[in-house]
Amino acid sequence: MTDTLVFYSGPDPFDAWRDALAPHLDGHVRIENADAVSDPDTVRFALVWMPPEGFFDRFPNLELVINLGAGVDRLVARGDLPDVPITRLSDPEMGRMMASFVLFAVLRHAREIPHFEAAQARREWAYRHPRAATDITVAVLGLGELGALAATEIARQGFRTHGWATRPRELDGVTVHCGDDALPGVLAEADVVVCMLPLTPGTRERLDAEVFAAMKPGAAFVNVSRGEVVDEAALVAALQSGHLSGATLDVFAAEPLAPDHPLWSLPGVLITPHLASVALPKSAAPQIAANIRAVQTGGDVVNQVSRVRGY
Ligand code: NDP
């Protein structure tokens, strides 16, 4: 009996993922879209992005759930998740795509692009002398797979770069700080604060009014991880009062962002619709196939998610 991999995603195309995966699975596994599974009992693997509630109950013989992305917050919070290993994608292309977006956002604020865009709208030649990267401090909150790569790219551009996480690590050019006590000091120094924290019970609305107040007056804020990590009302207040000079926001507590949300029209704020990085079939397929083969042959899976930590 051939094992089946079931695929479910709203935004990601089934055909592209099937075609990328098939050569790596070498006929050992049938790949089927969730709405066309021929025999649910043969489904041992699931490659999913936000499947509907009750989805996993359809497949009693699941042995591996692969999250079709890096952020696992919605998956690990579910009630119907089977007691099998959960893995996520750790894809170099995804990391590069995220690092380049974060670099763009940091440069946008470091080079005061919102000031020039506002001046252009007034047809005004509003010269401001650029500051050297070495005079600008950037703080990256969260130094995981994606956060660490973004932080080292920022450091490579010459910015004074600080990182914040729970555990220490060595990162080229990045001064790493750990734990809650270290956060106010990191925030007080930074001209640009970048949020790359996963959404967990410990980080939900972690960036609240107190955190924004601890940021340097005139600092800019970038969020590319999850909207729920931020108390959005506190962010709006910090922007409205001018305490923060601007923000680049890719993620929101409720997506799509409502048309009447105040963030749309605040000065210095750029809104993008959750696309800082995406999973790419060609580069992610080999690691997905390797994990499936590991389960079939009794080997160890990689990129496993800790249900306890939530990331
Ligand atoms: P990881 O899960 O690999 O790393 C998380 C990092 O956050 C770790 O450094 C961890 O520290 C730190 N962290 C977690 N909890 C805390 C806490 N309470 N206090 C301080 N630090 C904490 O995440 P990635 O870097 O791979 O990705 C980050 C997030 O980006 C994802 O969770 C996802 O939500 C988001 N994302 C957004 C995309 C987009 O298009 N906008 C695309 C892909 C991902 P430590 O390791 O020391 O425990």
XYZ file of C-alpha atoms and ligand atoms in Angstrom:
359
model
C 0.000 0.000 0.000
C 1.564 3.326 -1.068
C 1.795 6.044 1.578
C 0.045 9.328 0.859
C 1.114 12.919 1.515
C -1.925 15.167 1.838
C -1.536 18.838 0.863
C -3.642 21.725 2.129
C -3.079 25.452 1.657
C -5.275 28.409 0.761
C -2.583 30.618 -0.829
C -0.063 28.013 -2.086
C -0.664 26.195 -5.413
C -0.963 22.396 -5.110
C 0.417 21.672 -8.605
C 3.656 23.585 -8.006
C 4.290 21.785 -4.701
C 3.415 18.360 -6.145
C 5.719 18.903 -9.117
C 8.569 20.103 -6.900
C 8.194 17.234 -4.418
C 7.569 14.312 -6.785
C 11.179 13.912 -8.068
C 12.479 13.838 -4.468
C 9.969 11.200 -3.349
C 10.790 8.887 -6.215
C 7.404 7.156 -6.384
C 7.524 6.151 -2.677
C 4.718 8.521 -1.757
C 1.479 9.532 -3.484
C 0.865 13.309 -3.301
C -2.793 14.341 -3.140
C -4.663 17.574 -2.612
C -6.894 17.548 0.499
C -10.113 17.662 -1.518
C -9.124 14.640 -3.636
C -7.705 12.091 -1.196
C -8.466 8.595 -2.545
C -7.901 6.606 0.687
C -7.627 8.601 3.960
C -6.224 5.524 5.746
C -3.048 5.678 3.607
C -2.302 9.298 4.590
C 0.834 9.245 6.777
C 2.105 12.753 6.003
C 0.455 16.175 5.877
C 1.952 19.305 4.298
C -0.359 22.080 5.441
C -0.867 25.806 5.834
C -3.766 26.707 8.138
C -6.100 23.782 7.370
C -9.696 24.039 8.626
C -10.549 22.883 12.165
C -11.157 19.104 12.248
C -8.860 18.539 9.243
C -6.551 16.106 11.037
C -9.440 13.944 12.298
C -9.934 12.737 8.711
C -6.549 10.989 8.699
C -6.193 8.417 11.529
C -2.737 7.156 10.450
C -0.803 10.438 10.304
C 2.855 10.173 11.368
C 4.229 13.607 10.434
C 2.748 17.095 10.057
C 4.812 19.563 8.023
C 3.925 23.224 8.424
C 4.060 24.933 5.018
C 5.904 27.954 6.376
C 8.157 29.130 9.206
C 5.580 30.437 11.695
C 3.809 27.596 13.515
C 1.670 29.622 15.954
C -1.658 28.764 14.323
C -0.777 25.082 13.977
C 0.426 24.421 17.534
C -2.552 26.265 19.038
C -5.064 23.806 17.491
C -7.141 21.309 19.407
C -7.127 18.562 16.735
C -3.362 18.285 16.197
C -2.321 14.609 16.351
C 0.454 13.492 18.697
C 3.099 13.141 15.959
C 6.253 15.158 15.144
C 5.546 18.640 13.758
C 8.160 20.167 11.485
C 8.377 23.566 9.853
C 10.205 24.826 6.804
C 13.724 26.064 7.242
C 14.527 27.108 3.734
C 17.588 29.190 2.767
C 15.637 30.973 0.003
C 12.935 31.894 2.491
C 15.625 33.223 4.837
C 17.189 35.341 2.099
C 13.795 36.696 1.038
C 13.044 37.703 4.632
C 16.511 39.188 5.223
C 16.234 41.325 2.084
C 12.795 42.605 3.117
C 14.064 43.482 6.602
C 17.115 45.193 5.116
C 14.816 47.219 2.839
C 12.707 48.232 5.863
C 15.754 49.215 7.926
C 17.211 51.230 5.028
C 13.824 52.880 4.454
C 14.012 54.359 7.946
C 17.795 54.796 8.150
C 17.761 56.810 4.890
C 14.606 58.720 5.961
C 12.649 57.714 2.853
C 9.249 58.566 4.479
C 10.489 62.177 4.876
C 11.349 62.367 1.153
C 8.089 60.727 0.076
C 6.113 63.273 2.109
C 8.226 66.110 0.674
C 7.710 64.817 -2.874
C 3.941 64.863 -2.367
C 4.349 68.608 -1.578
C 6.797 69.072 -4.544
C 9.397 70.148 -2.029
C 13.194 69.697 -2.300
C 13.715 68.784 1.351
C 17.415 67.957 1.691
C 18.481 66.078 4.805
C 22.095 65.108 5.198
C 22.381 61.291 5.315
C 23.764 59.627 8.416
C 26.397 56.908 8.156
C 25.218 53.374 8.929
C 27.860 53.223 11.663
C 25.982 56.030 13.491
C 22.664 54.167 13.399
C 21.686 51.437 15.863
C 19.300 48.635 14.902
C 17.761 46.156 17.345
C 16.399 42.822 16.123
C 13.999 41.161 18.575
C 14.100 37.390 17.950
C 17.213 35.682 16.599
C 15.817 32.449 15.175
C 16.334 30.963 11.719
C 15.057 34.106 9.997
C 15.905 36.685 12.681
C 19.569 35.680 12.918
C 20.084 35.919 9.156
C 18.367 39.322 9.000
C 20.457 40.614 11.930
C 23.750 39.527 10.344
C 22.740 41.133 7.009
C 21.977 44.396 8.827
C 25.351 44.188 10.590
C 27.061 43.508 7.238
C 25.735 46.865 6.005
C 27.660 48.542 8.843
C 24.779 49.320 11.230
C 25.464 48.959 14.960
C 23.369 45.837 15.439
C 21.913 44.431 18.640
C 19.844 41.274 18.929
C 17.517 40.027 21.649
C 16.481 36.419 22.350
C 16.030 34.072 25.294
C 19.332 32.199 24.858
C 22.839 33.503 24.025
C 24.434 32.808 20.644
C 27.330 34.024 18.496
C 26.336 36.067 15.451
C 28.800 37.932 13.244
C 28.680 41.655 13.998
C 25.658 41.365 16.322
C 25.723 42.100 20.066
C 23.328 39.584 21.581
C 21.262 40.318 24.717
C 19.066 37.809 26.522
C 16.012 37.827 28.732
C 13.356 40.304 29.815
C 15.701 42.411 31.963
C 17.877 43.200 28.939
C 15.042 44.497 26.741
C 14.670 48.114 27.996
C 18.407 48.756 27.504
C 18.282 47.369 23.962
C 15.224 49.477 23.076
C 16.644 52.693 24.549
C 19.637 52.571 22.172
C 17.918 51.619 18.912
C 17.032 53.960 16.049
C 15.202 51.105 14.332
C 13.550 48.202 16.201
C 12.714 45.105 14.144
C 10.258 42.523 15.520
C 11.062 38.941 14.475
C 9.568 37.194 17.517
C 7.334 34.162 16.973
C 3.795 34.329 18.338
C 3.650 32.202 21.513
C 1.743 32.534 24.791
C 4.877 34.336 26.089
C 5.077 36.876 23.249
C 1.390 37.698 22.648
C 1.121 41.522 22.917
C 4.646 41.480 24.412
C 5.332 44.746 22.566
C 2.947 46.914 24.582
C 2.722 50.573 25.639
C 5.584 50.110 28.123
C 7.823 48.640 25.421
C 7.035 51.431 22.945
C 7.651 54.025 25.693
C 11.076 52.425 26.306
C 12.045 53.029 22.661
C 14.164 56.055 21.820
C 12.088 59.132 20.841
C 12.007 59.280 17.026
C 12.781 55.577 16.609
C 11.142 53.569 13.804
C 9.463 50.193 14.227
C 9.403 47.248 11.815
C 7.197 44.170 12.263
C 7.585 41.162 9.983
C 6.682 38.321 12.350
C 3.102 38.299 13.687
C 0.696 41.161 14.367
C -0.482 39.646 17.642
C 2.994 40.097 19.164
C 2.162 43.820 19.211
C -0.481 45.710 21.192
C -1.715 47.529 18.074
C -3.537 50.269 19.994
C -0.284 51.062 21.826
C 1.589 51.147 18.502
C -0.979 53.524 16.997
C -0.713 55.772 20.079
C 3.108 55.807 19.889
C 2.941 56.801 16.202
C 0.177 59.383 16.695
C 2.059 61.089 19.525
C 5.203 61.289 17.377
C 7.196 59.206 19.879
C 7.832 56.813 16.979
C 8.781 58.472 13.681
C 7.375 55.722 11.463
C 6.887 52.033 10.916
C 7.112 49.354 8.250
C 4.454 46.752 8.959
C 3.927 43.487 7.099
C 1.750 41.708 9.677
C -1.321 42.656 11.705
C -3.468 41.274 14.505
C -6.352 40.921 12.030
C -5.530 40.308 8.365
C -6.481 41.733 5.957
C -6.085 45.038 7.799
C -9.533 46.688 7.958
C -9.971 49.614 5.516
C -10.779 52.010 8.387
C -7.786 50.996 10.549
C -5.811 54.080 11.720
C -2.483 52.517 10.681
C -3.277 53.023 6.968
C -2.999 56.787 7.162
C -0.396 57.528 9.833
C 2.640 59.482 8.601
C 5.765 57.412 7.974
C 3.893 54.117 8.003
C 4.255 51.605 5.164
C 1.783 48.728 5.068
C 2.508 45.556 3.085
C 0.087 42.596 2.983
C 2.027 39.817 4.774
C 4.557 38.916 2.097
C 7.967 39.600 3.637
C 8.837 35.994 2.850
C 7.061 32.964 1.414
C 7.776 29.241 1.125
C 9.243 28.373 -2.281
C 8.495 24.850 -3.618
C 11.824 24.189 -5.400
C 14.087 25.111 -2.507
C 11.868 23.653 0.257
C 11.066 20.319 -1.461
C 14.338 18.461 -0.646
C 14.014 18.994 3.140
C 10.326 18.017 3.137
C 11.139 14.836 1.205
C 14.069 14.066 3.534
C 11.791 14.265 6.578
C 9.210 12.008 4.924
C 11.927 9.456 4.068
C 13.211 9.692 7.665
C 9.777 8.718 8.997
C 9.488 5.881 6.462
C 12.914 4.482 7.356
C 12.885 5.139 11.120
C 15.399 8.024 10.921
C 15.363 11.409 12.696
C 13.336 14.303 11.342
C 14.883 17.795 11.232
C 13.369 21.249 11.860
C 11.062 19.800 14.481
C 8.917 22.281 16.405
C 8.737 22.205 20.221
C 5.092 22.125 21.283
C 6.169 23.270 24.744
C 8.038 26.393 23.564
C 5.551 26.952 20.750
C 8.281 27.607 18.121
P 12.333 30.971 15.250
O 11.235 30.231 15.848
O 13.443 30.215 14.554
O 13.046 31.850 16.372
C 12.366 32.614 17.296
C 13.327 33.568 18.010
O 12.590 34.359 18.936
C 14.397 32.833 18.796
O 15.615 33.530 18.714
C 13.872 32.898 20.231
O 14.886 32.937 21.184
C 13.164 34.243 20.230
N 12.131 34.285 21.259
C 11.022 33.500 21.366
N 10.316 33.840 22.460
C 10.989 34.860 23.044
C 10.774 35.642 24.215
N 9.714 35.444 24.998
N 11.691 36.591 24.536
C 12.785 36.786 23.756
N 13.040 36.082 22.620
C 12.163 35.140 22.291
O 11.711 32.060 14.286
P 12.195 32.592 12.838
O 13.350 33.517 13.001
O 12.365 31.482 11.879
O 10.895 33.389 12.379
C 10.344 34.433 13.152
C 8.898 34.606 12.797
O 8.756 35.200 11.509
C 8.064 33.323 12.652
O 7.676 32.841 13.923
C 6.883 33.782 11.833
O 5.846 34.183 12.692
C 7.421 35.001 11.101
N 7.366 34.863 9.649
C 6.784 35.882 8.923
C 6.749 35.831 7.544
C 6.205 36.972 6.750
O 6.066 36.855 5.537
N 5.925 38.103 7.349
C 7.277 34.666 6.811
C 7.893 33.674 7.655
C 7.920 33.778 9.024
P 15.707 31.605 21.627
O 16.089 30.903 20.377
O 16.862 32.165 22.352
O 14.761 30.801 22.447
